[in-house]
Amino acid sequence: REIDVRKPSDLGRASKQAISKIQFIREALKSHVNGSHPLPDTTRRLELLDAISNELCLAIDSAEFIRNTHQDGDYQQAAGEVFSELHSLIADLNADTNLFNILREIIENKSIFSALSEDDQHVALDLLRDFKLEGIHLSDSDRQRLQDMNQQVSELESHWSANIIHSGSPNAQIETSEQFEEYYVSVGPFPKADDDNFQSLSRWAGRQVQQPSDAVRAKVLILPREQRTLGMAAASVQNDVLREQLWWEYSLTPRENVTTLPALLQQRHQLAKFLGYEHYAQKMLLKSACKNIDAVRDLIKTLSTAARPYAQENFTLLRARKLYLAEHGHSATGSFSAGLKNLFSSVTSSSSSSSSARQEALDRVVLHPWDIAYLQNQSIPTELLGLPPSTSSRVDPAEYDRA
């Protein structure tokens, strides 16, 4: 089953439908427990419990996907509101002793449990595990406290998302330098050697925010403080110093999340400790296939071993591009570019131009985080890069992607 989302309000509609179905099932099961209606058979009870989980997962997973990937702010905001609402419902369901007792009776009755199919047994045990992981064993007062903590986590997560959605979108008149810095980033001045790069980027930026005439004259780029825009600009600016500035602005945008993130991490940690876990990661991993941090490390090691040869090859390629651009005077205003140009000249002018000398030069090139996206965008014929033979004769790039 799919959720039909054609406009932002469809998310809220789908959420309300899911909540309505879940509450109907809860009330039906509650009336059975109270004795006003006979309990359905075991399989049907398990199906109803599983239906609650399915309805909730379908709605909240869709909301989480949209709030993290959709480019439209209205969709992101609507999805964030739905996610927060459903997150609160999860905390409420995890504290529902009626649902837990129905499930426990099924599992603890050996004759009933053994009569279930293998799939139904797995469903029952998974549901029981989730109840226990989320503190169903706590006292009434502690369960209420846990719900309050879950609510605080949900609010901080929503605040985090909202900051990203609304960054770079001023909703007030910009009258002070502080307000300007809150919503915009100024990059520059661009050196004369990068004039063509500035003109191109200025036209691109002008489609998002009008470039002031005095900024254009000073060769300063004005960009909205929004991650996607800053990331695209950082991948296109030739000048090393300005590209580093943009990368840091991108990393610290939105600024509000510089304080929101530590608060969220602290609240998650407190919640985990309250439930008896060492940290939040331990709590979350118990629901995953890996189960614990050691298993995650083993998985990463396995993936890293398979991907490392291709990653190293790509790393060498980016180094070669950086060295080539520095040798050709491209973006030589940055201090490291000047050093690279000297390095390249010393290697190419030496009596030895062997592949080992070339490899030595490549090994001395430093790649910074703000270099990666930019260098990946540079289309330089491989034969011009002077790569060592082991690097230039490479496998199909599709293999790298699969690894």
XYZ file of C-alpha atoms in Angstrom, residues 37-399:
363
model
C -16.402 -8.154 23.997
C -14.899 -11.599 23.551
C -11.250 -11.672 22.472
C -10.653 -12.611 18.832
C -8.550 -15.692 18.173
C -4.815 -15.538 18.724
C -3.851 -15.036 15.079
C -6.359 -12.227 14.705
C -5.081 -10.502 17.856
C -1.539 -10.655 16.517
C -2.706 -9.336 13.151
C -4.324 -6.357 14.863
C -1.178 -5.604 16.851
C 0.909 -5.883 13.705
C -1.567 -3.660 11.833
C -0.878 -0.878 14.341
C 2.828 -1.171 13.598
C 2.278 -1.266 9.839
C -0.010 1.780 9.767
C 2.406 3.761 11.877
C 5.529 2.766 9.929
C 3.946 3.515 6.562
C 2.986 7.025 7.639
C 6.077 8.002 9.618
C 8.594 6.484 7.171
C 6.986 8.430 4.322
C 7.103 11.638 6.351
C 10.737 11.114 7.306
C 11.727 10.398 3.700
C 9.996 13.537 2.413
C 11.298 15.862 5.105
C 14.879 14.723 4.403
C 14.832 14.623 0.594
C 12.133 16.896 -0.862
C 13.367 20.163 -2.354
C 10.123 22.064 -1.654
C 10.062 23.778 1.738
C 6.278 23.414 2.062
C 6.552 19.630 1.700
C 9.470 19.548 4.131
C 7.560 21.552 6.722
C 4.396 19.460 6.384
C 6.419 16.253 6.638
C 8.239 17.574 9.708
C 4.953 18.330 11.468
C 3.588 14.878 10.644
C 6.794 13.204 11.814
C 6.661 15.034 15.145
C 3.000 14.098 15.667
C 3.596 10.432 14.879
C 6.762 10.330 16.972
C 4.649 11.346 19.964
C 2.158 8.609 19.114
C 4.974 6.043 19.093
C 5.935 7.031 22.631
C 2.294 6.687 23.681
C 1.945 3.246 22.069
C 5.162 2.031 23.669
C 3.652 2.833 27.075
C 0.302 1.102 26.390
C 0.107 -1.688 28.956
C -3.101 -3.088 27.424
C -1.366 -3.813 24.133
C 1.664 -5.205 25.941
C -0.406 -7.535 28.123
C -2.279 -8.928 25.115
C 1.029 -9.651 23.403
C 2.613 -11.134 26.520
C -0.315 -13.517 27.040
C 0.146 -14.839 23.522
C 3.876 -15.423 23.959
C 3.825 -16.783 27.521
C 1.164 -19.374 26.713
C 3.335 -22.104 25.216
C 0.479 -24.021 23.594
C -0.852 -20.869 21.909
C 2.577 -19.595 20.857
C 3.733 -22.940 19.451
C 0.577 -23.131 17.331
C 1.518 -19.914 15.528
C 3.324 -20.019 12.208
C 7.041 -19.263 12.246
C 6.418 -15.844 10.706
C 3.794 -14.983 13.323
C 6.165 -16.042 16.083
C 8.805 -13.670 14.730
C 6.269 -10.856 14.569
C 5.208 -11.459 18.163
C 8.769 -11.590 19.475
C 9.785 -8.457 17.573
C 6.823 -6.548 18.985
C 7.632 -7.754 22.503
C 11.259 -6.707 22.075
C 10.218 -3.200 21.042
C 7.941 -2.841 24.068
C 10.734 -3.868 26.428
C 13.365 -1.718 24.733
C 11.114 1.315 25.130
C 10.520 0.903 28.867
C 7.197 -0.902 29.243
C 8.620 -2.413 32.450
C 8.842 0.991 34.135
C 6.426 2.282 36.744
C 3.521 4.495 35.702
C 5.354 7.646 36.832
C 8.575 6.651 35.061
C 6.692 5.812 31.855
C 5.170 9.283 31.962
C 8.592 10.787 32.488
C 9.885 8.744 29.564
C 7.067 10.041 27.358
C 8.033 13.593 28.308
C 11.655 12.887 27.384
C 10.601 11.375 24.062
C 8.536 14.479 23.400
C 11.560 16.698 24.040
C 13.643 14.615 21.623
C 10.899 14.885 19.005
C 10.679 18.666 19.417
C 14.447 19.078 19.059
C 14.460 16.873 15.945
C 11.656 18.977 14.472
C 13.523 22.147 15.409
C 16.611 20.801 13.649
C 14.631 20.090 10.468
C 12.796 23.415 10.594
C 16.104 25.284 10.840
C 17.297 23.598 7.655
C 14.018 24.233 5.854
C 13.897 27.932 6.695
C 17.601 28.760 6.402
C 18.285 31.266 3.662
C 14.622 32.364 3.584
C 14.408 35.818 5.224
C 10.915 36.681 6.394
C 11.729 40.197 7.585
C 13.211 43.398 6.215
C 17.017 43.249 6.293
C 18.070 46.423 8.092
C 21.222 45.520 10.034
C 24.474 43.724 9.295
C 23.520 41.084 11.865
C 20.286 40.349 9.996
C 22.170 40.204 6.710
C 24.659 37.684 8.102
C 21.787 35.581 9.431
C 20.271 35.101 5.991
C 23.076 35.689 3.490
C 26.725 34.859 2.857
C 29.089 37.230 1.059
C 31.962 35.574 -0.775
C 34.860 37.552 -2.162
C 36.322 39.647 -3.482
C 37.270 37.348 -6.356
C 40.791 38.004 -7.704
C 41.201 39.305 -11.241
C 42.524 35.922 -12.384
C 39.142 34.398 -11.539
C 37.026 37.061 -13.228
C 35.356 34.612 -15.648
C 34.489 32.317 -12.749
C 32.965 35.243 -10.828
C 30.884 36.411 -13.781
C 29.482 32.933 -14.322
C 28.674 32.424 -10.642
C 27.209 35.919 -10.347
C 24.721 35.186 -13.119
C 23.806 31.896 -11.439
C 23.449 33.508 -7.997
C 21.382 36.330 -9.488
C 18.625 33.847 -10.305
C 18.271 33.192 -6.566
C 18.891 36.591 -5.008
C 19.425 39.957 -6.682
C 23.101 40.841 -6.655
C 23.656 44.427 -5.376
C 25.478 46.615 -7.898
C 28.169 47.577 -5.391
C 28.814 43.873 -4.691
C 29.151 43.163 -8.410
C 31.617 46.029 -8.808
C 33.636 44.728 -5.869
C 33.442 41.179 -7.301
C 31.686 39.880 -4.203
C 29.104 37.102 -4.504
C 25.923 37.279 -2.380
C 24.314 33.900 -1.643
C 21.364 32.860 0.526
C 22.503 31.037 3.651
C 21.044 27.726 2.495
C 22.944 24.445 2.448
C 22.085 23.316 -1.067
C 23.072 26.668 -2.614
C 26.297 26.965 -0.606
C 27.224 23.384 -1.467
C 26.709 23.972 -5.196
C 28.732 27.184 -5.061
C 31.560 25.506 -3.142
C 31.749 22.894 -5.902
C 32.147 25.618 -8.547
C 34.395 28.313 -7.066
C 37.898 28.070 -8.540
C 39.687 30.129 -5.908
C 41.028 27.950 -3.122
C 40.659 30.450 -0.282
C 37.097 31.415 -1.217
C 36.138 27.780 -1.726
C 37.360 26.972 1.790
C 35.283 29.871 3.155
C 32.201 28.557 1.383
C 32.799 25.034 2.652
C 32.877 26.250 6.255
C 29.733 28.348 5.739
C 28.045 25.273 4.278
C 29.158 23.132 7.228
C 27.829 25.617 9.796
C 24.512 26.298 8.072
C 21.952 26.724 9.500
C 23.642 28.472 12.393
C 20.835 27.655 14.812
C 21.712 23.965 14.530
C 25.165 24.610 15.944
C 23.371 24.845 19.312
C 20.417 22.583 18.488
C 22.581 19.559 17.720
C 24.368 19.416 21.112
C 21.006 19.824 22.862
C 19.511 16.985 20.798
C 22.468 14.697 21.456
C 22.329 15.426 25.175
C 18.587 14.740 25.355
C 18.949 11.473 23.456
C 21.769 10.430 25.771
C 19.694 11.203 28.869
C 16.787 9.207 27.462
C 19.035 6.221 26.742
C 20.596 6.324 30.211
C 17.146 6.546 31.788
C 16.240 3.295 30.031
C 19.431 1.639 31.225
C 21.476 1.808 28.023
C 25.071 2.953 27.858
C 24.261 5.434 25.095
C 21.644 6.191 22.442
C 23.444 4.202 19.762
C 23.142 1.050 21.858
C 19.385 1.569 22.177
C 18.881 2.093 18.444
C 21.169 -0.713 17.301
C 19.278 -3.323 19.313
C 16.459 -2.907 16.767
C 18.787 -3.270 13.782
C 20.388 -6.195 12.020
C 23.798 -5.377 13.501
C 22.566 -5.278 17.132
C 25.731 -3.700 18.589
C 28.631 -1.372 17.835
C 31.138 -4.198 17.295
C 28.908 -5.654 14.571
C 28.681 -2.223 12.937
C 32.462 -1.896 12.999
C 32.799 -5.346 11.406
C 30.337 -4.344 8.674
C 32.194 -1.098 7.991
C 35.495 -2.975 7.886
C 34.090 -5.453 5.366
C 32.717 -2.686 3.146
C 35.904 -0.646 3.528
C 38.103 -3.555 2.491
C 36.045 -4.072 -0.661
C 35.851 -0.377 -1.570
C 39.330 0.771 -0.530
C 41.179 -0.008 -3.827
C 38.609 1.974 -5.810
C 38.560 4.798 -3.257
C 42.347 5.045 -3.331
C 42.230 5.171 -7.119
C 39.683 7.973 -7.033
C 41.767 9.781 -4.419
C 44.824 9.634 -6.690
C 42.763 10.931 -9.606
C 41.588 13.948 -7.583
C 45.147 14.641 -6.449
C 46.310 14.560 -10.068
C 43.580 17.005 -11.079
C 44.586 19.371 -8.287
C 48.236 19.196 -9.297
C 47.361 19.752 -12.961
C 45.221 22.817 -12.188
C 47.940 24.301 -9.991
C 50.584 23.794 -12.701
C 48.414 25.603 -15.218
C 48.022 28.628 -12.952
C 44.417 27.837 -12.117
C 43.379 29.339 -8.778
C 46.971 30.069 -7.816
C 45.969 32.745 -5.275
C 45.662 30.238 -2.457
C 48.852 29.579 -0.506
C 48.738 25.855 -1.063
C 48.209 26.358 -4.807
C 51.415 28.338 -5.075
C 53.199 25.532 -3.273
C 51.678 22.976 -5.592
C 52.799 24.925 -8.628
C 56.369 24.954 -7.335
C 56.130 21.267 -6.541
C 54.853 20.440 -10.014
C 57.593 22.542 -11.657
C 60.327 20.916 -9.606
C 59.136 17.452 -10.562
C 58.586 18.109 -14.261
C 61.818 20.068 -14.702
C 63.948 17.461 -12.982
C 66.055 15.066 -14.986
C 63.918 12.199 -13.830
C 60.339 12.207 -15.076
C 59.724 8.587 -14.196
C 56.428 7.292 -12.907
C 57.976 6.970 -9.446
C 58.834 10.685 -9.436
C 55.315 11.479 -10.575
C 53.873 9.279 -7.854
C 56.047 11.089 -5.303
C 54.603 14.404 -6.432
C 51.051 13.099 -6.183
C 51.705 11.732 -2.710
C 52.671 15.212 -1.542
C 49.402 16.800 -2.706
C 46.997 17.462 0.177
C 43.273 17.130 -0.467
C 41.062 19.250 1.778
C 37.333 18.620 2.330
C 36.488 21.711 0.304
C 38.485 20.371 -2.676
C 36.551 17.151 -3.248
C 33.308 18.303 -4.901
C 35.139 20.949 -6.934
C 37.720 18.530 -8.302
C 35.065 15.947 -9.095
C 33.441 18.562 -11.359
C 36.629 19.173 -13.347
C 36.632 17.380 -16.701
C 40.310 16.956 -17.521
C 41.363 14.261 -20.011
C 43.118 11.506 -18.103
C 46.033 11.438 -20.545
C 46.938 15.012 -19.503
C 47.247 14.141 -15.835
C 50.406 12.041 -16.094
C 49.062 9.331 -13.848
C 51.269 6.329 -13.074
C 50.372 3.261 -15.215
C 48.692 1.441 -12.338
C 46.319 4.381 -11.945
C 45.543 5.285 -15.554
C 44.496 1.748 -16.533
C 41.512 1.496 -14.233
C 38.510 -0.758 -14.025
C 35.044 0.206 -15.146
C 33.744 3.105 -12.965
C 30.538 1.105 -12.496
C 32.557 -1.329 -10.382
